[in-house]
Amino acid sequence: MIPESILLHLKTTAGIIVSHSQPAGGGSINSAARLDTNNGRYFIKWNQDVSTDFFQKEAEGLQTLRDANHPLRVPAVHSVLNPSQNSPGYLLMEYIEENRDGDSRRFGAELAKLHSNHSEKFGFHSDNYIGNLPQSNNQHKNWNDFFITERLEPQLTQSINSGKVNSSVKHNLNRLEARLDELIPPCKPSLLHGDLWGGNYLFDMDGNAILIDPAVYYGHPEVDLAFSTMFGGFSDNFYRGYESVSPLAPGFEERIPIYNLYPLLVHVNLFGGSYTRQLHSILRKYK
């Protein structure tokens, strides 16, 4: 059921009257539904137990992707409400009919074109979220400085403070951080989706790839590709398509575990368990 406070806000601020709602997948964090209204169909997700700017930051990320120069489809945002004591927050978006299959090779090629959008520095003009965890985006001129200071260290500190990892993880991670300049090639800051796993894209009825749930910033383009390997959901054609536009530097396969230390630390902080074991396994390789 859509909370009454949201229905009232939609009606009074946007003139949208909901006639029917159908529950939809909203990930592990939010509730979500398809809305049939007097003004057509929409997709909405809502939550009360998130930071006050949570949905505003997601809307900003979606708009950043929409404004960039690339052919990927990104849903339009129609309305945002920040959560309060009186109401959950919500994000109202364009509804896109989902198709089970699409053109994976074209998706990869189009992601490479997204990554051709550059900035002078790594980071973003504001912080945002990955999952429901804060993501620091202070800007740096050097990728490895950014990766250590804004990605690895904040998540490591949180995991240590919560008791989910011990000091040996910090020791081993710091040893790896000292070697990053020799392990990771330099690059221009590229616009990233930032949370590119198999649940954060879909295909429309014409086979076009659609990006959803971003955690945008300007970073190393290999990060999005590394993230895509964590949980599956991307075909070989996707990677072939990417390399048809932007060939990967030699040694990418060996760098994947390094980039994925960040999402692994995020998952350690969110869920613990097996993600902690994966973290230890990667760090042991770089002792």
PDB file of C-alpha atoms in Angstrom:
ATOM      1  CA  MET A   1       0.000   0.000   0.000  1.00  0.00           C
ATOM      2  CA  ILE A   2       1.230   3.474  -0.867  1.00  0.00           C
ATOM      3  CA  PRO A   3       1.300   5.585   2.320  1.00  0.00           C
ATOM      4  CA  GLU A   4      -1.544   8.104   2.463  1.00  0.00           C
ATOM      5  CA  SER A   5       0.887  10.960   3.065  1.00  0.00           C
ATOM      6  CA  ILE A   6       2.561  10.224  -0.285  1.00  0.00           C
ATOM      7  CA  LEU A   7      -0.755   9.994  -2.140  1.00  0.00           C
ATOM      8  CA  LEU A   8      -1.764  13.348  -0.673  1.00  0.00           C
ATOM      9  CA  HIS A   9       1.557  14.948  -1.611  1.00  0.00           C
ATOM     10  CA  LEU A  10       1.300  13.688  -5.189  1.00  0.00           C
ATOM     11  CA  LYS A  11      -2.217  15.083  -5.477  1.00  0.00           C
ATOM     12  CA  THR A  12      -1.594  18.490  -3.921  1.00  0.00           C
ATOM     13  CA  THR A  13       1.809  19.246  -5.463  1.00  0.00           C
ATOM     14  CA  ALA A  14       1.607  17.573  -8.876  1.00  0.00           C
ATOM     15  CA  GLY A  15      -2.095  16.978  -9.472  1.00  0.00           C
ATOM     16  CA  ILE A  16      -1.436  13.246  -9.724  1.00  0.00           C
ATOM     17  CA  ILE A  17      -4.318  11.046  -8.582  1.00  0.00           C
ATOM     18  CA  VAL A  18      -3.470   7.362  -8.171  1.00  0.00           C
ATOM     19  CA  SER A  19      -6.148   4.922  -9.326  1.00  0.00           C
ATOM     20  CA  HIS A  20      -4.170   1.706  -8.892  1.00  0.00           C
ATOM     21  CA  SER A  21      -0.776   0.577  -7.641  1.00  0.00           C
ATOM     22  CA  GLN A  22       1.146  -2.619  -8.311  1.00  0.00           C
ATOM     23  CA  PRO A  23       4.044  -3.625  -6.017  1.00  0.00           C
ATOM     24  CA  ALA A  24       7.408  -3.695  -7.785  1.00  0.00           C
ATOM     25  CA  GLY A  25      10.973  -4.574  -6.924  1.00  0.00           C
ATOM     26  CA  GLY A  26      12.696  -1.729  -5.111  1.00  0.00           C
ATOM     27  CA  GLY A  27      15.870  -3.493  -4.066  1.00  0.00           C
ATOM     28  CA  SER A  28      16.767  -4.387  -0.490  1.00  0.00           C
ATOM     29  CA  ILE A  29      16.330  -0.848   0.839  1.00  0.00           C
ATOM     30  CA  ASN A  30      13.110   0.704  -0.480  1.00  0.00           C
ATOM     31  CA  SER A  31       9.493  -0.185  -1.112  1.00  0.00           C
ATOM     32  CA  ALA A  32       8.411   0.358  -4.716  1.00  0.00           C
ATOM     33  CA  ALA A  33       5.359   0.249  -6.955  1.00  0.00           C
ATOM     34  CA  ARG A  34       4.019   0.964 -10.399  1.00  0.00           C
ATOM     35  CA  LEU A  35       1.349   3.654 -10.292  1.00  0.00           C
ATOM     36  CA  ASP A  36      -1.613   4.036 -12.648  1.00  0.00           C
ATOM     37  CA  THR A  37      -2.784   7.641 -12.450  1.00  0.00           C
ATOM     38  CA  ASN A  38      -4.843  10.326 -14.157  1.00  0.00           C
ATOM     39  CA  ASN A  39      -1.604  11.362 -15.852  1.00  0.00           C
ATOM     40  CA  GLY A  40      -0.335   7.979 -17.019  1.00  0.00           C
ATOM     41  CA  ARG A  41       1.988   5.457 -15.396  1.00  0.00           C
ATOM     42  CA  TYR A  42       4.857   6.160 -13.030  1.00  0.00           C
ATOM     43  CA  PHE A  43       7.363   4.234 -10.960  1.00  0.00           C
ATOM     44  CA  ILE A  44       7.700   5.225  -7.313  1.00  0.00           C
ATOM     45  CA  LYS A  45       9.909   4.106  -4.465  1.00  0.00           C
ATOM     46  CA  TRP A  46       9.683   5.252  -0.887  1.00  0.00           C
ATOM     47  CA  ASN A  47      11.300   4.888   2.513  1.00  0.00           C
ATOM     48  CA  GLN A  48      11.149   6.637   5.862  1.00  0.00           C
ATOM     49  CA  ASP A  49      14.279   5.137   7.395  1.00  0.00           C
ATOM     50  CA  VAL A  50      16.850   6.872   5.211  1.00  0.00           C
ATOM     51  CA  SER A  51      18.752  10.144   5.419  1.00  0.00           C
ATOM     52  CA  THR A  52      16.750  13.264   4.675  1.00  0.00           C
ATOM     53  CA  ASP A  53      18.557  13.923   1.383  1.00  0.00           C
ATOM     54  CA  PHE A  54      18.666  10.275   0.260  1.00  0.00           C
ATOM     55  CA  PHE A  55      16.169  10.528  -2.598  1.00  0.00           C
ATOM     56  CA  GLN A  56      17.327  14.022  -3.525  1.00  0.00           C
ATOM     57  CA  LYS A  57      20.841  12.681  -4.080  1.00  0.00           C
ATOM     58  CA  GLU A  58      19.556   9.831  -6.224  1.00  0.00           C
ATOM     59  CA  ALA A  59      17.537  12.282  -8.304  1.00  0.00           C
ATOM     60  CA  GLU A  60      20.658  14.402  -8.734  1.00  0.00           C
ATOM     61  CA  GLY A  61      22.623  11.363  -9.882  1.00  0.00           C
ATOM     62  CA  LEU A  62      19.971  10.371 -12.397  1.00  0.00           C
ATOM     63  CA  GLN A  63      19.859  13.899 -13.779  1.00  0.00           C
ATOM     64  CA  THR A  64      23.654  13.977 -14.049  1.00  0.00           C
ATOM     65  CA  LEU A  65      23.525  10.815 -16.149  1.00  0.00           C
ATOM     66  CA  ARG A  66      20.679  12.220 -18.265  1.00  0.00           C
ATOM     67  CA  ASP A  67      22.614  15.427 -18.930  1.00  0.00           C
ATOM     68  CA  ALA A  68      25.818  13.653 -19.990  1.00  0.00           C
ATOM     69  CA  ASN A  69      26.756  12.887 -23.590  1.00  0.00           C
ATOM     70  CA  HIS A  70      25.944   9.206 -24.229  1.00  0.00           C
ATOM     71  CA  PRO A  71      23.114   7.135 -25.751  1.00  0.00           C
ATOM     72  CA  LEU A  72      22.113   5.147 -22.643  1.00  0.00           C
ATOM     73  CA  ARG A  73      18.561   5.609 -21.401  1.00  0.00           C
ATOM     74  CA  VAL A  74      18.047   7.004 -17.892  1.00  0.00           C
ATOM     75  CA  PRO A  75      14.572   7.425 -16.349  1.00  0.00           C
ATOM     76  CA  ALA A  76      13.291  10.955 -15.851  1.00  0.00           C
ATOM     77  CA  VAL A  77      12.525  12.121 -12.318  1.00  0.00           C
ATOM     78  CA  HIS A  78       9.122  13.768 -11.856  1.00  0.00           C
ATOM     79  CA  SER A  79       8.917  14.438  -8.124  1.00  0.00           C
ATOM     80  CA  VAL A  80      10.972  14.040  -4.946  1.00  0.00           C
ATOM     81  CA  LEU A  81       9.947  14.269  -1.304  1.00  0.00           C
ATOM     82  CA  ASN A  82      12.447  14.133   1.529  1.00  0.00           C
ATOM     83  CA  PRO A  83      11.499  11.853   4.451  1.00  0.00           C
ATOM     84  CA  SER A  84      10.220  13.473   7.629  1.00  0.00           C
ATOM     85  CA  GLN A  85       8.523  12.509  10.873  1.00  0.00           C
ATOM     86  CA  ASN A  86       5.183  12.871   9.109  1.00  0.00           C
ATOM     87  CA  SER A  87       5.874  11.007   5.896  1.00  0.00           C
ATOM     88  CA  PRO A  88       8.268   8.671   4.118  1.00  0.00           C
ATOM     89  CA  GLY A  89      10.364  10.228   1.402  1.00  0.00           C
ATOM     90  CA  TYR A  90       9.816   9.161  -2.178  1.00  0.00           C
ATOM     91  CA  LEU A  91      11.204   9.344  -5.689  1.00  0.00           C
ATOM     92  CA  LEU A  92       8.669   9.441  -8.531  1.00  0.00           C
ATOM     93  CA  MET A  93      10.070   8.484 -11.918  1.00  0.00           C
ATOM     94  CA  GLU A  94       9.144   7.746 -15.465  1.00  0.00           C
ATOM     95  CA  TYR A  95       7.720   4.217 -15.776  1.00  0.00           C
ATOM     96  CA  ILE A  96       9.595   2.052 -18.268  1.00  0.00           C
ATOM     97  CA  GLU A  97       8.202  -1.288 -19.387  1.00  0.00           C
ATOM     98  CA  GLU A  98      10.916  -3.873 -18.795  1.00  0.00           C
ATOM     99  CA  ASN A  99      12.022  -6.520 -21.269  1.00  0.00           C
ATOM    100  CA  ARG A 100      13.843  -9.662 -20.167  1.00  0.00           C
ATOM    101  CA  ASP A 101      16.441  -9.425 -22.922  1.00  0.00           C
ATOM    102  CA  GLY A 102      18.270  -6.658 -24.724  1.00  0.00           C
ATOM    103  CA  ASP A 103      21.319  -5.824 -26.775  1.00  0.00           C
ATOM    104  CA  SER A 104      24.168  -6.475 -24.327  1.00  0.00           C
ATOM    105  CA  ARG A 105      26.899  -5.633 -26.814  1.00  0.00           C
ATOM    106  CA  ARG A 106      25.324  -2.252 -27.503  1.00  0.00           C
ATOM    107  CA  PHE A 107      24.953  -1.718 -23.752  1.00  0.00           C
ATOM    108  CA  GLY A 108      28.698  -2.225 -23.293  1.00  0.00           C
ATOM    109  CA  ALA A 109      29.539   0.131 -26.142  1.00  0.00           C
ATOM    110  CA  GLU A 110      27.190   2.772 -24.745  1.00  0.00           C
ATOM    111  CA  LEU A 111      28.698   2.465 -21.267  1.00  0.00           C
ATOM    112  CA  ALA A 112      32.095   3.191 -22.814  1.00  0.00           C
ATOM    113  CA  LYS A 113      30.573   6.348 -24.305  1.00  0.00           C
ATOM    114  CA  LEU A 114      29.268   7.329 -20.859  1.00  0.00           C
ATOM    115  CA  HIS A 115      32.829   6.954 -19.582  1.00  0.00           C
ATOM    116  CA  SER A 116      34.024   9.378 -22.272  1.00  0.00           C
ATOM    117  CA  ASN A 117      32.446  12.186 -20.218  1.00  0.00           C
ATOM    118  CA  HIS A 118      35.360  13.623 -18.247  1.00  0.00           C
ATOM    119  CA  SER A 119      36.056  16.050 -15.439  1.00  0.00           C
ATOM    120  CA  GLU A 120      39.221  17.763 -14.266  1.00  0.00           C
ATOM    121  CA  LYS A 121      39.179  15.964 -10.912  1.00  0.00           C
ATOM    122  CA  PHE A 122      38.106  12.653  -9.401  1.00  0.00           C
ATOM    123  CA  GLY A 123      35.026  12.879  -7.204  1.00  0.00           C
ATOM    124  CA  PHE A 124      31.828  14.883  -7.492  1.00  0.00           C
ATOM    125  CA  HIS A 125      30.533  18.287  -6.474  1.00  0.00           C
ATOM    126  CA  SER A 126      28.585  16.743  -3.580  1.00  0.00           C
ATOM    127  CA  ASP A 127      28.492  13.577  -1.502  1.00  0.00           C
ATOM    128  CA  ASN A 128      25.831  10.941  -2.137  1.00  0.00           C
ATOM    129  CA  TYR A 129      25.039   7.349  -1.172  1.00  0.00           C
ATOM    130  CA  ILE A 130      25.929   3.806  -2.166  1.00  0.00           C
ATOM    131  CA  GLY A 131      23.095   1.620  -0.992  1.00  0.00           C
ATOM    132  CA  ASN A 132      22.043   3.593   2.060  1.00  0.00           C
ATOM    133  CA  LEU A 133      25.611   4.291   3.210  1.00  0.00           C
ATOM    134  CA  PRO A 134      27.147   7.763   2.787  1.00  0.00           C
ATOM    135  CA  GLN A 135      29.603   8.046  -0.095  1.00  0.00           C
ATOM    136  CA  SER A 136      32.239  10.763   0.210  1.00  0.00           C
ATOM    137  CA  ASN A 137      33.097  12.528  -3.043  1.00  0.00           C
ATOM    138  CA  ASN A 138      35.696  15.124  -2.068  1.00  0.00           C
ATOM    139  CA  GLN A 139      37.643  15.923  -5.213  1.00  0.00           C
ATOM    140  CA  HIS A 140      41.245  14.871  -5.897  1.00  0.00           C
ATOM    141  CA  LYS A 141      43.594  15.291  -8.841  1.00  0.00           C
ATOM    142  CA  ASN A 142      44.972  11.752  -8.448  1.00  0.00           C
ATOM    143  CA  TRP A 143      42.833   8.608  -8.739  1.00  0.00           C
ATOM    144  CA  ASN A 144      44.693   6.542  -6.166  1.00  0.00           C
ATOM    145  CA  ASP A 145      44.524   9.365  -3.616  1.00  0.00           C
ATOM    146  CA  PHE A 146      40.781   9.575  -4.203  1.00  0.00           C
ATOM    147  CA  PHE A 147      40.320   5.804  -4.047  1.00  0.00           C
ATOM    148  CA  ILE A 148      42.163   5.536  -0.739  1.00  0.00           C
ATOM    149  CA  THR A 149      40.827   8.656   0.978  1.00  0.00           C
ATOM    150  CA  GLU A 150      37.216   8.748  -0.223  1.00  0.00           C
ATOM    151  CA  ARG A 151      36.469   5.092  -0.912  1.00  0.00           C
ATOM    152  CA  LEU A 152      38.544   2.576   1.045  1.00  0.00           C
ATOM    153  CA  GLU A 153      39.335   4.411   4.273  1.00  0.00           C
ATOM    154  CA  PRO A 154      35.803   5.606   5.208  1.00  0.00           C
ATOM    155  CA  GLN A 155      34.359   2.110   4.750  1.00  0.00           C
ATOM    156  CA  LEU A 156      37.317   0.512   6.533  1.00  0.00           C
ATOM    157  CA  THR A 157      36.903   2.851   9.502  1.00  0.00           C
ATOM    158  CA  GLN A 158      33.207   2.047   9.746  1.00  0.00           C
ATOM    159  CA  SER A 159      33.831  -1.699   9.570  1.00  0.00           C
ATOM    160  CA  ILE A 160      36.493  -1.530  12.302  1.00  0.00           C
ATOM    161  CA  ASN A 161      34.358   0.659  14.562  1.00  0.00           C
ATOM    162  CA  SER A 162      31.442  -1.753  14.233  1.00  0.00           C
ATOM    163  CA  GLY A 163      33.655  -4.764  14.990  1.00  0.00           C
ATOM    164  CA  LYS A 164      33.058  -6.407  11.611  1.00  0.00           C
ATOM    165  CA  VAL A 165      36.762  -6.539  10.762  1.00  0.00           C
ATOM    166  CA  ASN A 166      39.886  -6.459  12.896  1.00  0.00           C
ATOM    167  CA  SER A 167      43.132  -4.497  12.796  1.00  0.00           C
ATOM    168  CA  SER A 168      44.826  -7.071  10.551  1.00  0.00           C
ATOM    169  CA  VAL A 169      42.520  -5.980   7.713  1.00  0.00           C
ATOM    170  CA  LYS A 170      43.625  -2.389   8.202  1.00  0.00           C
ATOM    171  CA  HIS A 171      47.286  -3.434   8.211  1.00  0.00           C
ATOM    172  CA  ASN A 172      46.954  -5.491   5.038  1.00  0.00           C
ATOM    173  CA  LEU A 173      44.851  -2.866   3.282  1.00  0.00           C
ATOM    174  CA  ASN A 174      47.343  -0.124   4.117  1.00  0.00           C
ATOM    175  CA  ARG A 175      50.137  -2.256   2.631  1.00  0.00           C
ATOM    176  CA  LEU A 176      48.139  -2.606  -0.576  1.00  0.00           C
ATOM    177  CA  GLU A 177      47.335   1.109  -0.661  1.00  0.00           C
ATOM    178  CA  ALA A 178      51.055   1.871  -0.632  1.00  0.00           C
ATOM    179  CA  ARG A 179      51.412  -0.131  -3.868  1.00  0.00           C
ATOM    180  CA  LEU A 180      48.495   1.296  -5.841  1.00  0.00           C
ATOM    181  CA  ASP A 181      50.632   3.593  -7.977  1.00  0.00           C
ATOM    182  CA  GLU A 182      52.459   0.562  -9.383  1.00  0.00           C
ATOM    183  CA  LEU A 183      49.304  -1.547  -9.760  1.00  0.00           C
ATOM    184  CA  ILE A 184      46.750   0.841 -11.296  1.00  0.00           C
ATOM    185  CA  PRO A 185      47.416   2.793 -14.507  1.00  0.00           C
ATOM    186  CA  PRO A 186      46.623   6.519 -14.622  1.00  0.00           C
ATOM    187  CA  CYS A 187      43.475   7.728 -16.351  1.00  0.00           C
ATOM    188  CA  LYS A 188      41.249  10.736 -16.908  1.00  0.00           C
ATOM    189  CA  PRO A 189      38.331  11.108 -14.455  1.00  0.00           C
ATOM    190  CA  SER A 190      35.313   9.474 -16.143  1.00  0.00           C
ATOM    191  CA  LEU A 191      31.646   9.783 -15.254  1.00  0.00           C
ATOM    192  CA  LEU A 192      30.645   6.512 -13.570  1.00  0.00           C
ATOM    193  CA  HIS A 193      27.355   4.907 -12.672  1.00  0.00           C
ATOM    194  CA  GLY A 194      29.109   3.987  -9.440  1.00  0.00           C
ATOM    195  CA  ASP A 195      26.982   0.991  -8.392  1.00  0.00           C
ATOM    196  CA  LEU A 196      26.864  -1.071 -11.561  1.00  0.00           C
ATOM    197  CA  TRP A 197      25.743  -4.550 -10.567  1.00  0.00           C
ATOM    198  CA  GLY A 198      23.166  -6.676 -12.362  1.00  0.00           C
ATOM    199  CA  GLY A 199      20.228  -5.264 -10.403  1.00  0.00           C
ATOM    200  CA  ASN A 200      20.919  -1.671 -11.408  1.00  0.00           C
ATOM    201  CA  TYR A 201      20.177  -1.842 -15.088  1.00  0.00           C
ATOM    202  CA  LEU A 202      17.338  -3.185 -17.190  1.00  0.00           C
ATOM    203  CA  PHE A 203      16.278  -3.331 -20.819  1.00  0.00           C
ATOM    204  CA  ASP A 204      13.230  -1.625 -22.286  1.00  0.00           C
ATOM    205  CA  MET A 205      10.920  -3.202 -24.854  1.00  0.00           C
ATOM    206  CA  ASP A 206      13.180  -2.004 -27.682  1.00  0.00           C
ATOM    207  CA  GLY A 207      16.255  -3.662 -26.167  1.00  0.00           C
ATOM    208  CA  ASN A 208      17.790  -0.412 -24.937  1.00  0.00           C
ATOM    209  CA  ALA A 209      19.774  -0.540 -21.697  1.00  0.00           C
ATOM    210  CA  ILE A 210      18.471   1.654 -18.874  1.00  0.00           C
ATOM    211  CA  LEU A 211      20.594   2.744 -15.922  1.00  0.00           C
ATOM    212  CA  ILE A 212      18.915   2.963 -12.511  1.00  0.00           C
ATOM    213  CA  ASP A 213      19.978   3.457  -8.866  1.00  0.00           C
ATOM    214  CA  PRO A 214      23.260   5.277  -9.556  1.00  0.00           C
ATOM    215  CA  ALA A 215      25.928   6.404  -7.104  1.00  0.00           C
ATOM    216  CA  VAL A 216      27.595   8.768  -9.553  1.00  0.00           C
ATOM    217  CA  TYR A 217      31.020  10.346  -9.398  1.00  0.00           C
ATOM    218  CA  TYR A 218      34.024  10.858 -11.666  1.00  0.00           C
ATOM    219  CA  GLY A 219      36.429   7.975 -11.231  1.00  0.00           C
ATOM    220  CA  HIS A 220      38.523   5.336 -12.958  1.00  0.00           C
ATOM    221  CA  PRO A 221      36.400   3.811 -15.744  1.00  0.00           C
ATOM    222  CA  GLU A 222      37.595   0.306 -14.867  1.00  0.00           C
ATOM    223  CA  VAL A 223      35.696   0.591 -11.570  1.00  0.00           C
ATOM    224  CA  ASP A 224      32.259   0.242 -13.200  1.00  0.00           C
ATOM    225  CA  LEU A 225      33.452  -2.791 -15.147  1.00  0.00           C
ATOM    226  CA  ALA A 226      35.007  -4.383 -12.073  1.00  0.00           C
ATOM    227  CA  PHE A 227      31.814  -3.833 -10.087  1.00  0.00           C
ATOM    228  CA  SER A 228      29.823  -5.526 -12.868  1.00  0.00           C
ATOM    229  CA  THR A 229      31.714  -8.786 -12.229  1.00  0.00           C
ATOM    230  CA  MET A 230      30.776  -9.090  -8.551  1.00  0.00           C
ATOM    231  CA  PHE A 231      27.354 -10.717  -8.801  1.00  0.00           C
ATOM    232  CA  GLY A 232      27.042 -11.693 -12.464  1.00  0.00           C
ATOM    233  CA  GLY A 233      24.281 -10.464 -14.758  1.00  0.00           C
ATOM    234  CA  PHE A 234      26.542  -9.190 -17.552  1.00  0.00           C
ATOM    235  CA  SER A 235      27.287 -11.271 -20.637  1.00  0.00           C
ATOM    236  CA  ASP A 236      30.564 -11.623 -22.517  1.00  0.00           C
ATOM    237  CA  ASN A 237      28.992  -9.534 -25.280  1.00  0.00           C
ATOM    238  CA  PHE A 238      28.675  -6.634 -22.847  1.00  0.00           C
ATOM    239  CA  TYR A 239      32.450  -6.561 -22.316  1.00  0.00           C
ATOM    240  CA  ARG A 240      33.135  -7.069 -26.022  1.00  0.00           C
ATOM    241  CA  GLY A 241      30.913  -4.112 -26.772  1.00  0.00           C
ATOM    242  CA  TYR A 242      32.762  -1.966 -24.265  1.00  0.00           C
ATOM    243  CA  GLU A 243      36.158  -2.826 -25.712  1.00  0.00           C
ATOM    244  CA  SER A 244      34.937  -2.159 -29.252  1.00  0.00           C
ATOM    245  CA  VAL A 245      34.758   1.498 -28.191  1.00  0.00           C
ATOM    246  CA  SER A 246      37.341   1.700 -25.405  1.00  0.00           C
ATOM    247  CA  PRO A 247      39.887  -1.144 -25.198  1.00  0.00           C
ATOM    248  CA  LEU A 248      40.966  -1.996 -21.665  1.00  0.00           C
ATOM    249  CA  ALA A 249      44.578  -1.592 -20.604  1.00  0.00           C
ATOM    250  CA  PRO A 250      46.562  -4.825 -20.151  1.00  0.00           C
ATOM    251  CA  GLY A 251      46.176  -6.411 -16.726  1.00  0.00           C
ATOM    252  CA  PHE A 252      42.564  -5.370 -16.111  1.00  0.00           C
ATOM    253  CA  GLU A 253      41.616  -8.847 -14.855  1.00  0.00           C
ATOM    254  CA  GLU A 254      44.300  -8.607 -12.163  1.00  0.00           C
ATOM    255  CA  ARG A 255      43.035  -5.172 -11.080  1.00  0.00           C
ATOM    256  CA  ILE A 256      39.405  -6.226 -10.636  1.00  0.00           C
ATOM    257  CA  PRO A 257      39.853  -7.481  -7.035  1.00  0.00           C
ATOM    258  CA  ILE A 258      41.523  -4.203  -6.053  1.00  0.00           C
ATOM    259  CA  TYR A 259      38.655  -2.066  -7.335  1.00  0.00           C
ATOM    260  CA  ASN A 260      36.118  -4.404  -5.765  1.00  0.00           C
ATOM    261  CA  LEU A 261      37.573  -3.898  -2.306  1.00  0.00           C
ATOM    262  CA  TYR A 262      35.310  -0.849  -2.125  1.00  0.00           C
ATOM    263  CA  PRO A 263      31.974  -2.576  -2.804  1.00  0.00           C
ATOM    264  CA  LEU A 264      33.142  -5.482  -0.652  1.00  0.00           C
ATOM    265  CA  LEU A 265      33.741  -3.129   2.278  1.00  0.00           C
ATOM    266  CA  VAL A 266      30.319  -1.601   1.632  1.00  0.00           C
ATOM    267  CA  HIS A 267      28.754  -5.063   1.781  1.00  0.00           C
ATOM    268  CA  VAL A 268      30.737  -5.920   4.905  1.00  0.00           C
ATOM    269  CA  ASN A 269      29.228  -2.850   6.559  1.00  0.00           C
ATOM    270  CA  LEU A 270      25.741  -3.656   5.316  1.00  0.00           C
ATOM    271  CA  PHE A 271      25.673  -7.435   5.716  1.00  0.00           C
ATOM    272  CA  GLY A 272      28.937  -8.825   7.169  1.00  0.00           C
ATOM    273  CA  GLY A 273      29.233 -12.601   6.795  1.00  0.00           C
ATOM    274  CA  SER A 274      30.756 -14.020   3.631  1.00  0.00           C
ATOM    275  CA  TYR A 275      31.790 -10.587   2.382  1.00  0.00           C
ATOM    276  CA  THR A 276      34.287 -10.372   5.232  1.00  0.00           C
ATOM    277  CA  ARG A 277      35.844 -13.659   4.122  1.00  0.00           C
ATOM    278  CA  GLN A 278      36.093 -12.402   0.529  1.00  0.00           C
ATOM    279  CA  LEU A 279      37.809  -9.267   1.787  1.00  0.00           C
ATOM    280  CA  HIS A 280      40.425 -11.307   3.662  1.00  0.00           C
ATOM    281  CA  SER A 281      40.946 -13.522   0.612  1.00  0.00           C
ATOM    282  CA  ILE A 282      41.754 -10.576  -1.666  1.00  0.00           C
ATOM    283  CA  LEU A 283      44.069  -8.864   0.799  1.00  0.00           C
ATOM    284  CA  ARG A 284      46.067 -12.058   1.348  1.00  0.00           C
ATOM    285  CA  LYS A 285      47.102 -11.920  -2.318  1.00  0.00           C
ATOM    286  CA  TYR A 286      48.918  -8.638  -1.763  1.00  0.00           C
ATOM    287  CA  LYS A 287      50.836  -9.421   1.429  1.00  0.00           C
TER     288      LYS A 287
END
